[in-house]
Short mmCIF file of C-alpha atoms and ligand atoms in Angstrom, two decimals:
data_model
loop_
_atom_site.label_atom_id
_atom_site.label_comp_id
_atom_site.label_asym_id
_atom_site.label_seq_id
_atom_site.Cartn_x
_atom_site.Cartn_y
_atom_site.Cartn_z
CA LYS Q 1 66.45 -13.71 -48.53
CA ARG Q 2 67.26 -10.83 -50.85
CA SER Q 3 70.50 -9.22 -50.41
CA LEU Q 4 71.38 -5.67 -49.61
CA SER Q 5 72.72 -4.94 -52.54
CA HIS Q 6 69.74 -6.37 -54.47
CA ILE Q 7 67.52 -3.87 -52.26
CA HIS Q 8 69.87 -1.37 -53.30
CA GLY Q 9 69.59 -2.05 -57.04
CA ASN Q 10 66.15 -2.37 -56.97
CA GLU Q 11 65.74 1.33 -54.93
CA ARG Q 12 67.93 2.96 -57.61
CA SER Q 13 65.89 1.84 -60.74
CA THR Q 14 62.46 2.83 -58.69
CA GLU Q 15 64.04 6.29 -58.44
CA ILE Q 16 64.91 6.36 -62.16
CA ALA Q 17 61.87 5.45 -63.13
CA MET Q 18 60.06 7.64 -61.47
CA LEU Q 19 61.10 10.73 -63.07
CA ILE Q 20 61.49 9.25 -66.93
CA GLY Q 21 59.51 11.72 -69.04
CA GLN Q 22 58.45 14.02 -66.23
CA LYS Q 23 59.23 17.69 -67.13
CA ILE Q 24 61.44 18.82 -64.06
CA GLU Q 25 62.16 22.57 -63.81
CA ILE Q 26 64.49 24.61 -61.61
CA LEU Q 27 63.74 28.26 -60.48
CA ASP Q 28 66.55 29.88 -58.73
CA SER Q 29 65.88 32.17 -56.23
CA THR Q 30 69.12 33.52 -54.95
CA LEU Q 31 68.70 37.08 -56.15
CA ARG Q 32 65.14 37.15 -54.29
CA GLU Q 33 64.81 34.89 -51.36
CA GLY Q 34 68.79 34.58 -51.10
CA GLU Q 35 68.97 38.17 -50.87
CA GLN Q 36 66.70 37.77 -47.43
CA THR Q 37 69.63 35.90 -45.84
CA PRO Q 38 70.58 38.19 -42.95
CA GLY Q 39 73.89 40.01 -43.79
CA VAL Q 40 73.37 39.74 -47.28
CA SER Q 41 72.97 42.61 -50.07
CA PHE Q 42 73.43 42.29 -53.36
CA SER Q 43 74.74 45.21 -55.70
CA VAL Q 44 72.56 45.67 -59.05
CA ASP Q 45 76.32 44.64 -60.72
CA GLN Q 46 76.44 41.58 -58.68
CA LYS Q 47 72.68 40.43 -59.39
CA ILE Q 48 73.22 40.87 -63.10
CA ALA Q 49 76.36 39.00 -62.93
CA MET Q 50 74.47 36.06 -61.17
CA ALA Q 51 71.77 36.02 -63.35
CA LYS Q 52 74.19 35.81 -66.61
CA ARG Q 53 75.65 32.63 -64.62
CA LEU Q 54 72.61 31.20 -63.58
CA ASP Q 55 71.21 31.39 -67.04
CA ALA Q 56 74.21 29.97 -68.97
CA PHE Q 57 74.17 27.04 -66.23
CA GLY Q 58 70.70 26.36 -67.11
CA VAL Q 59 68.08 27.28 -64.71
CA ASP Q 60 64.53 27.43 -65.99
CA PHE Q 61 63.07 30.47 -64.06
CA ILE Q 62 64.97 33.40 -62.44
CA GLU Q 63 63.20 35.24 -59.58
CA LEU Q 64 64.45 38.74 -59.86
CA GLY Q 65 63.31 40.34 -56.68
CA HIS Q 66 60.72 41.83 -54.57
CA PRO Q 67 60.29 45.39 -56.26
CA ALA Q 68 58.62 46.88 -53.21
CA VAL Q 69 61.17 46.05 -50.61
CA ALA Q 70 63.64 48.97 -51.51
CA PRO Q 71 64.47 51.31 -54.69
CA ASP Q 72 67.68 49.52 -55.22
CA VAL Q 73 65.92 46.14 -55.48
CA TYR Q 74 63.33 47.81 -57.78
CA GLU Q 75 66.20 49.13 -59.93
CA ALA Q 76 67.57 45.46 -59.97
CA VAL Q 77 64.17 43.96 -61.28
CA GLU Q 78 63.71 46.68 -63.58
CA THR Q 79 67.77 46.20 -64.85
CA LEU Q 80 67.51 42.57 -64.88
CA ASN Q 81 64.21 42.57 -67.10
CA ASP Q 82 66.02 44.02 -69.84
CA LEU Q 83 68.78 41.09 -70.09
CA ASP Q 84 68.37 38.86 -72.71
CA LEU Q 85 67.89 35.29 -70.83
CA ASN Q 86 66.94 32.01 -72.10
CA ALA Q 87 65.36 31.37 -68.43
CA LYS Q 88 61.96 32.98 -67.32
CA LYS Q 89 62.51 36.36 -65.39
CA MET Q 90 59.92 36.76 -62.53
CA ALA Q 91 58.77 39.17 -60.14
CA HIS Q 92 58.15 38.65 -56.37
CA GLY Q 93 55.23 40.24 -54.22
CA ARG Q 94 52.51 40.10 -52.20
CA ALA Q 95 49.02 39.51 -53.49
CA SER Q 96 48.26 42.87 -53.58
CA LYS Q 97 47.37 45.60 -56.36
CA SER Q 98 50.55 47.57 -55.77
CA ASP Q 99 52.75 44.93 -56.01
CA ILE Q 100 51.38 43.46 -59.23
CA ASN Q 101 51.30 46.86 -60.35
CA ASP Q 102 55.24 47.11 -59.92
CA ALA Q 103 55.75 44.11 -61.90
CA VAL Q 104 53.46 45.51 -65.00
CA ALA Q 105 55.20 48.84 -64.70
CA ILE Q 106 58.94 46.89 -64.87
CA GLY Q 107 57.19 44.80 -67.82
CA VAL Q 108 58.22 41.71 -66.75
CA GLY Q 109 56.80 38.66 -67.90
CA TRP Q 110 56.13 36.42 -64.93
CA MET Q 111 55.10 37.63 -61.46
CA GLY Q 112 54.77 35.10 -58.18
CA PHE Q 113 53.01 36.47 -55.78
CA PHE Q 114 52.03 34.47 -52.05
CA PHE Q 115 49.21 34.63 -49.74
CA GLY Q 116 49.56 32.83 -46.28
CA THR Q 117 46.89 30.13 -46.18
CA SER Q 118 47.66 28.44 -42.63
CA PRO Q 119 45.28 29.20 -39.67
CA LEU Q 120 48.29 30.69 -38.37
CA SER Q 121 48.81 33.38 -41.46
CA LEU Q 122 44.66 33.90 -41.66
CA LYS Q 123 44.49 34.80 -37.72
CA HIS Q 124 47.76 36.77 -36.98
CA LYS Q 125 49.09 38.25 -40.00
CA PHE Q 126 45.85 39.12 -42.09
CA ASN Q 127 43.01 38.74 -39.70
CA VAL Q 128 40.74 37.13 -42.39
CA THR Q 129 38.18 34.35 -42.63
CA LYS Q 130 38.77 31.45 -44.63
CA SER Q 131 36.23 33.08 -47.30
CA GLU Q 132 37.58 36.37 -46.89
CA ALA Q 133 41.22 35.09 -47.91
CA LEU Q 134 39.68 33.34 -50.84
CA ASN Q 135 38.48 36.72 -52.11
CA ARG Q 136 41.26 38.53 -51.91
CA ILE Q 137 43.44 35.81 -53.66
CA GLU Q 138 40.85 35.57 -56.44
CA THR Q 139 40.79 39.25 -57.09
CA ALA Q 140 44.48 39.53 -57.16
CA VAL Q 141 44.92 36.82 -59.61
CA LYS Q 142 41.92 38.34 -61.57
CA TYR Q 143 43.87 41.43 -61.60
CA GLY Q 144 47.36 40.08 -62.41
CA LYS Q 145 45.69 38.24 -65.13
CA ASP Q 146 43.89 41.40 -66.79
CA LYS Q 147 47.11 42.88 -66.64
CA GLY Q 148 48.58 40.05 -68.92
CA LEU Q 149 50.84 38.30 -66.33
CA LYS Q 150 52.03 35.13 -66.65
CA LEU Q 151 51.44 34.22 -62.52
CA ARG Q 152 52.70 31.73 -60.36
CA PHE Q 153 50.35 31.82 -57.08
CA THR Q 154 52.44 30.41 -53.82
CA ALA Q 155 50.05 29.21 -50.57
CA GLU Q 156 52.64 30.12 -48.14
CA ASP Q 157 52.60 28.13 -45.20
CA ALA Q 158 50.78 25.36 -47.33
CA SER Q 159 52.45 22.68 -45.46
CA ARG Q 160 50.41 23.63 -42.13
CA THR Q 161 47.44 24.39 -43.99
CA ASP Q 162 44.12 22.33 -43.74
CA LEU Q 163 44.52 19.98 -47.18
CA ASP Q 164 41.03 20.60 -48.43
CA TYR Q 165 41.34 24.19 -47.76
CA LEU Q 166 44.69 24.38 -49.73
CA ILE Q 167 42.76 22.05 -52.66
CA GLN Q 168 39.78 24.98 -52.87
CA VAL Q 169 42.93 27.63 -53.20
CA GLY Q 170 44.56 25.90 -55.52
CA GLN Q 171 41.50 25.16 -57.53
CA LEU Q 172 40.19 28.66 -57.02
CA VAL Q 173 43.50 30.21 -58.37
CA GLN Q 174 43.51 27.62 -61.48
CA LYS Q 175 39.87 28.52 -62.16
CA ALA Q 176 40.65 32.48 -62.04
CA GLY Q 177 43.61 31.69 -64.64
CA VAL Q 178 47.10 31.35 -62.88
CA ASP Q 179 49.72 29.91 -64.71
CA ARG Q 180 51.44 27.67 -61.76
CA PHE Q 181 50.62 26.55 -58.11
CA SER Q 182 53.09 26.57 -55.60
CA LEU Q 183 53.25 25.40 -51.94
CA ALA Q 184 55.62 26.61 -49.85
CA ASP Q 185 56.86 25.02 -46.71
CA THR Q 186 57.65 28.26 -45.30
CA VAL Q 187 59.06 27.08 -41.71
CA GLY Q 188 60.79 23.59 -43.19
CA CYS Q 189 58.55 21.31 -41.01
CA LEU Q 190 57.65 18.71 -43.92
CA THR Q 191 59.12 15.50 -43.79
CA PRO Q 192 59.82 13.52 -47.35
CA THR Q 193 57.08 10.95 -47.22
CA LYS Q 194 54.55 14.07 -45.87
CA MET Q 195 55.37 16.06 -48.96
CA LYS Q 196 55.18 12.98 -51.52
CA GLU Q 197 51.68 12.61 -49.68
CA LEU Q 198 50.81 16.30 -50.12
CA VAL Q 199 51.98 17.17 -53.54
CA SER Q 200 50.75 13.81 -55.03
CA ARG Q 201 47.09 14.78 -53.77
CA ILE Q 202 47.70 18.51 -55.08
CA VAL Q 203 48.95 17.15 -58.55
CA CYS Q 204 45.97 14.91 -58.71
CA GLU Q 205 43.33 17.89 -58.09
CA LEU Q 206 44.93 20.44 -60.41
CA ASP Q 207 45.68 20.57 -63.99
CA ILE Q 208 48.42 23.47 -64.02
CA PRO Q 209 52.17 22.46 -62.83
CA VAL Q 210 52.65 22.15 -59.42
CA HIS Q 211 55.60 24.06 -57.66
CA VAL Q 212 57.51 23.75 -54.14
CA HIS Q 213 59.37 26.17 -52.09
CA CYS Q 214 61.17 24.09 -49.44
CA HIS Q 215 63.12 25.72 -46.47
CA ASN Q 216 65.86 23.68 -44.66
CA ASP Q 217 64.95 24.26 -40.83
CA PHE Q 218 65.26 20.57 -40.25
CA GLY Q 219 68.00 19.87 -42.61
CA MET Q 220 65.34 18.59 -45.17
CA ALA Q 221 65.02 20.68 -47.60
CA THR Q 222 66.74 18.80 -50.24
CA ALA Q 223 65.06 15.80 -49.70
CA ASN Q 224 61.53 17.59 -49.63
CA ALA Q 225 62.27 18.85 -52.98
CA LEU Q 226 63.30 15.65 -54.53
CA SER Q 227 60.47 13.79 -52.95
CA ALA Q 228 57.97 16.69 -54.17
CA LEU Q 229 59.55 16.03 -57.64
CA GLU Q 230 59.13 12.42 -57.20
CA ALA Q 231 55.30 12.78 -56.47
CA GLY Q 232 54.78 14.80 -59.45
CA ALA Q 233 55.88 18.64 -58.89
CA GLN Q 234 57.24 20.08 -61.92
CA CYS Q 235 59.64 22.94 -60.60
CA VAL Q 236 61.32 23.28 -57.42
CA ASP Q 237 62.98 26.55 -55.87
CA VAL Q 238 66.76 26.59 -54.89
CA ALA Q 239 69.42 29.08 -54.03
CA VAL Q 240 72.97 28.98 -54.68
CA ASN Q 241 74.80 28.02 -51.57
CA GLY Q 242 71.39 27.57 -49.94
CA LEU Q 243 71.07 31.08 -49.30
CA GLY Q 244 67.49 32.23 -47.68
CA GLU Q 245 65.89 33.34 -44.58
CA ARG Q 246 67.23 31.50 -41.70
CA CYS Q 247 68.60 28.27 -42.72
CA GLY Q 248 67.81 29.05 -46.43
CA LEU Q 249 66.39 27.04 -49.65
CA PRO Q 250 67.75 23.90 -51.07
CA PRO Q 251 71.16 24.43 -52.45
CA LEU Q 252 71.05 24.71 -56.25
CA ALA Q 253 74.24 22.29 -56.30
CA GLU Q 254 72.49 19.53 -54.18
CA VAL Q 255 69.32 19.23 -55.84
CA VAL Q 256 70.89 19.42 -59.35
CA ILE Q 257 73.34 16.92 -58.50
CA ALA Q 258 71.38 14.68 -57.08
CA LEU Q 259 68.85 14.60 -60.14
CA THR Q 260 71.40 14.24 -62.17
CA ASN Q 261 73.59 11.22 -60.45
CA ILE Q 262 70.69 9.33 -58.35
CA TYR Q 263 67.72 10.07 -60.59
CA LYS Q 264 69.75 9.74 -63.92
CA VAL Q 265 67.61 13.19 -65.09
CA ASN Q 266 69.61 14.80 -68.02
CA GLY Q 267 68.61 18.60 -67.23
CA ASN Q 268 70.86 20.30 -69.87
CA TRP Q 269 72.44 21.91 -67.03
CA ASP Q 270 76.33 22.88 -67.39
CA LEU Q 271 77.49 20.71 -64.13
CA GLY Q 272 80.99 22.18 -64.50
CA MET Q 273 79.89 25.88 -63.70
CA ILE Q 274 78.80 24.41 -60.34
CA PRO Q 275 81.94 25.12 -58.28
CA LYS Q 276 82.55 29.10 -59.97
CA LEU Q 277 78.73 29.96 -59.39
CA THR Q 278 79.27 28.74 -55.91
CA GLU Q 279 82.43 31.02 -55.63
CA LEU Q 280 80.88 34.11 -57.10
CA VAL Q 281 77.63 33.87 -54.63
CA ASN Q 282 80.20 33.43 -51.92
CA SER Q 283 82.17 36.57 -52.87
CA PHE Q 284 79.35 38.22 -53.12
CA SER Q 285 77.08 37.26 -50.18
CA LYS Q 286 80.34 36.95 -47.87
CA LEU Q 287 78.17 34.63 -45.87
CA ASP Q 288 79.91 32.04 -43.23
CA PRO Q 289 79.44 28.80 -44.62
CA ASN Q 290 77.88 27.63 -41.12
CA ALA Q 291 75.77 30.46 -40.50
CA ASN Q 292 72.64 28.93 -42.23
CA GLN Q 293 73.32 25.46 -40.63
CA PRO Q 294 69.76 24.46 -39.07
CA ILE Q 295 69.61 24.57 -35.45
CA VAL Q 296 72.96 25.37 -34.64
CA GLY Q 297 73.78 27.94 -37.47
CA LYS Q 298 73.95 31.98 -36.38
CA ASN Q 299 70.94 32.48 -38.48
CA ALA Q 300 68.67 29.75 -37.67
CA PHE Q 301 66.75 32.08 -35.67
CA THR Q 302 67.28 35.58 -36.89
CA HIS Q 303 64.21 37.24 -39.09
CA LYS Q 304 65.04 39.71 -41.83
CA ALA Q 305 62.17 40.52 -44.07
CA GLY Q 306 59.98 43.01 -42.68
CA LEU Q 307 56.82 41.05 -43.28
CA HIS Q 308 58.39 37.91 -41.52
CA VAL Q 309 59.64 40.12 -38.68
CA LYS Q 310 56.25 41.94 -38.33
CA ALA Q 311 54.57 38.33 -38.08
CA VAL Q 312 57.04 36.57 -35.59
CA ALA Q 313 56.84 39.84 -33.21
CA ILE Q 314 53.17 38.81 -32.88
CA GLU Q 315 53.45 35.29 -33.10
CA PRO Q 316 56.86 33.34 -33.18
CA LYS Q 317 55.31 30.20 -34.94
CA SER Q 318 54.53 32.17 -37.61
CA TYR Q 319 58.26 31.69 -39.20
CA GLU Q 320 59.75 29.44 -36.63
CA ALA Q 321 58.88 25.51 -36.56
CA ILE Q 322 61.24 25.39 -33.64
CA SER Q 323 61.54 27.72 -30.61
CA PRO Q 324 64.73 29.29 -29.87
CA GLU Q 325 63.96 29.24 -26.23
CA SER Q 326 64.02 25.17 -26.25
CA LEU Q 327 67.77 25.61 -27.22
CA HIS Q 328 68.44 28.16 -24.83
CA ARG Q 329 69.19 30.31 -28.16
CA LYS Q 330 67.66 33.83 -29.01
CA ARG Q 331 65.62 34.84 -31.69
CA HIS Q 332 67.14 38.23 -33.56
CA PHE Q 333 65.43 40.98 -36.03
CA VAL Q 334 67.65 42.38 -38.65
CA ILE Q 335 67.55 45.82 -39.65
CA ASP Q 336 68.50 46.70 -43.02
CA LYS Q 337 67.10 47.41 -46.66
CA TYR Q 338 64.30 44.58 -45.98
CA THR Q 339 62.84 46.19 -43.21
CA GLY Q 340 59.30 46.89 -42.84
CA LYS Q 341 57.35 49.70 -41.19
CA SER Q 342 56.31 47.60 -38.21
CA ALA Q 343 59.95 45.88 -37.83
CA LEU Q 344 61.11 48.96 -37.58
CA ASN Q 345 58.79 50.68 -34.84
CA ASN Q 346 59.05 47.77 -32.95
CA ARG Q 347 63.11 48.35 -32.80
CA LEU Q 348 62.34 52.27 -32.48
CA ASN Q 349 60.18 51.50 -29.21
CA HIS Q 350 62.20 48.79 -28.00
CA ILE Q 351 65.26 51.68 -27.94
CA GLY Q 352 63.12 54.18 -26.19
CA ILE Q 353 62.41 56.19 -29.30
CA SER Q 354 58.80 56.94 -30.36
CA VAL Q 355 57.94 58.58 -34.00
CA SER Q 356 54.93 59.95 -35.74
CA PRO Q 357 54.02 57.69 -38.80
CA LYS Q 358 55.50 60.47 -41.05
CA GLU Q 359 58.70 60.28 -39.35
CA LEU Q 360 58.88 56.12 -39.44
CA ASP Q 361 58.71 57.12 -43.22
CA THR Q 362 61.43 59.13 -43.28
CA ILE Q 363 63.70 56.85 -41.20
CA LEU Q 364 62.72 54.07 -43.56
CA ILE Q 365 63.73 55.57 -46.75
CA GLU Q 366 66.84 56.84 -45.23
CA ILE Q 367 67.42 53.24 -44.35
CA LYS Q 368 66.28 51.82 -47.66
CA SER Q 369 68.62 54.25 -49.30
CA HIS Q 370 71.63 52.31 -47.65
CA PRO Q 371 71.57 49.00 -49.29
CA GLU Q 372 75.20 48.72 -48.38
CA LYS Q 373 74.61 48.66 -44.81
CA LEU Q 374 73.91 45.07 -43.52
CA ASN Q 375 72.54 45.84 -39.87
CA TRP Q 376 71.73 48.74 -38.32
CA GLU Q 377 72.79 48.54 -34.64
CA ASP Q 378 70.54 50.31 -31.97
CA LYS Q 379 73.36 53.08 -31.75
CA GLN Q 380 73.38 53.84 -35.08
CA LEU Q 381 69.51 54.08 -35.31
CA ILE Q 382 69.89 56.66 -32.21
CA SER Q 383 72.59 58.78 -34.19
CA LEU Q 384 70.41 58.33 -37.55
CA THR Q 385 67.36 59.70 -35.61
CA LYS Q 386 69.23 62.35 -33.41
CA SER Q 387 70.45 63.71 -36.91
CA MET Q 388 67.03 63.77 -38.32
CA GLY Q 389 66.03 65.85 -35.38
CA ILE Q 390 63.87 63.42 -33.82
CA LYS Q 391 63.88 63.56 -29.91
CA SER Q 392 64.28 60.00 -28.18
N1 COA C 401 49.31 39.07 -49.86
C1 COA C 401 48.84 40.35 -49.53
N2 COA C 401 49.01 41.41 -49.20
C2 COA C 401 49.84 41.18 -47.89
C3 COA C 401 50.68 39.97 -48.03
C4 COA C 401 50.33 39.26 -48.97
N3 COA C 401 50.71 37.85 -48.87
N4 COA C 401 51.59 39.98 -46.86
C5 COA C 401 51.33 41.41 -46.42
N5 COA C 401 50.35 41.89 -46.58
C6 COA C 401 49.69 43.41 -46.15
C7 COA C 401 49.79 43.53 -45.07
O1 COA C 401 48.39 42.69 -44.60
C8 COA C 401 49.51 45.07 -44.95
O2 COA C 401 48.34 45.24 -44.84
P1 COA C 401 47.61 46.69 -44.23
O3 COA C 401 48.38 47.72 -44.73
O4 COA C 401 46.38 46.71 -44.86
O5 COA C 401 48.02 46.09 -43.10
C9 COA C 401 50.67 45.42 -46.10
O6 COA C 401 50.89 44.45 -46.94
C10 COA C 401 51.95 45.69 -45.48
O7 COA C 401 52.27 44.52 -44.58
P2 COA C 401 54.01 44.33 -44.71
O8 COA C 401 54.28 43.97 -46.37
O9 COA C 401 54.19 43.24 -43.66
O10 COA C 401 54.39 45.47 -44.43
P3 COA C 401 56.05 46.28 -43.71
O11 COA C 401 56.30 47.71 -44.22
O12 COA C 401 56.35 45.47 -42.72
O13 COA C 401 57.14 45.25 -45.21
C11 COA C 401 57.91 44.89 -47.07
C12 COA C 401 57.03 45.57 -46.62
C13 COA C 401 57.98 44.99 -48.74
C14 COA C 401 59.24 45.03 -46.92
C15 COA C 401 57.46 43.29 -46.86
O14 COA C 401 56.46 42.92 -47.88
C16 COA C 401 58.45 42.37 -47.36
O15 COA C 401 59.50 42.12 -46.18
N6 COA C 401 59.07 41.96 -48.50
C17 COA C 401 59.95 40.93 -48.54
C18 COA C 401 59.60 39.55 -48.06
C19 COA C 401 58.86 38.30 -48.81
O16 COA C 401 58.40 38.47 -49.99
N7 COA C 401 58.78 37.40 -47.99
C20 COA C 401 57.88 36.30 -49.00
C21 COA C 401 58.11 34.99 -48.41
S1 COA C 401 59.30 34.26 -48.15
ZN1 ZN C 402 60.85 31.25 -48.57
#
């Protein structure tokens, strides 16, 4: 009979052996997905301070933001791109010419763009067939490569995508010149075992490095990220304090400390900086530490980015793995600088205001020019539209 300590010893050495000689990278998304946390908006100066600290800490990639979101986000990406950092700087956006053009105009070296590949995304978000989606993705990749960008393509909702189709997408983007292929567990529904199976298969099918983007809706983001690395992924996305939409991303501290202590990875990270990094981001985000807790946290069923709100209004499963109703909870939509046309129009209709497309644009410009406002309440939207001469 083997003793328990013997088994533990075995497991530890297996974990250590798993990552020996493997290149491991950390992508920090605090400035991009972190700012999608309900109730969070960083100033350009705060983003500069965080980027410098993250760089000194030793992350490999920093996602600077999605320039199309708001003028201050665009300005932040421009300013951050001028910083002298060791980390690779990456702009974020949709698989669209306009978002690629923004990255090119700003002159950022890397761009990460995404396209939802699951049946839910194809049907409810894009209303396209599988082959139409492949065409759109290929066109975007070729356009970005022609412009000289280093590209990471993310299959959004990869975890709910049919595996054969996901492989087809991966091989297509690789052939079209993408530098990295990223799998997003967009609603956090994978388990470490399923993540391992998925990543092992994708790594086998592709030659380019594989990234993963995990969400924490079931509290498994860190475990899934580590499992992906065990299966041969090269890079995992994290955010300081686990910021991000709903329950957020794997916290940088958990991933890095687990890699160092359990897997014995020597990542050249300045571990002593972690408490200060946490405090710095906390002082800017001012987030209640329980807000992004899975299931029970205040933000667990709150959607913020325009693109998410638009999709959830049509089909909640697009960005929810658990129904809030099953827990007697309600879903919420935040209106702030991350809002989109459709999200804003829905809210205005809900409060009895109907506007022309031109008026909608004007209101959106006004909202996006107030990045300090964290959540526009109905009454604030009513007085805003009144002050603009729009009748309800
Ligand atoms: N690739 C290519 N096109 C996409 C896309 C993608 N991944 N996602 C959406 N689009 C298209 C939509 O189909 C739509 O096209 P149409 O005008 O022909 O119908 C167009 O982009 C606008 O849609 P959407 O982005 O939802 O518009 P919006 O005005 O509601 O929101 C932003 C604009 C910038 C606020 C929104 O894109 C956003 O929320 N971005 C940040 C969130 C984010 O990047 N999430 C990533 C995953 S975490
Ligand atoms: Zn995400």
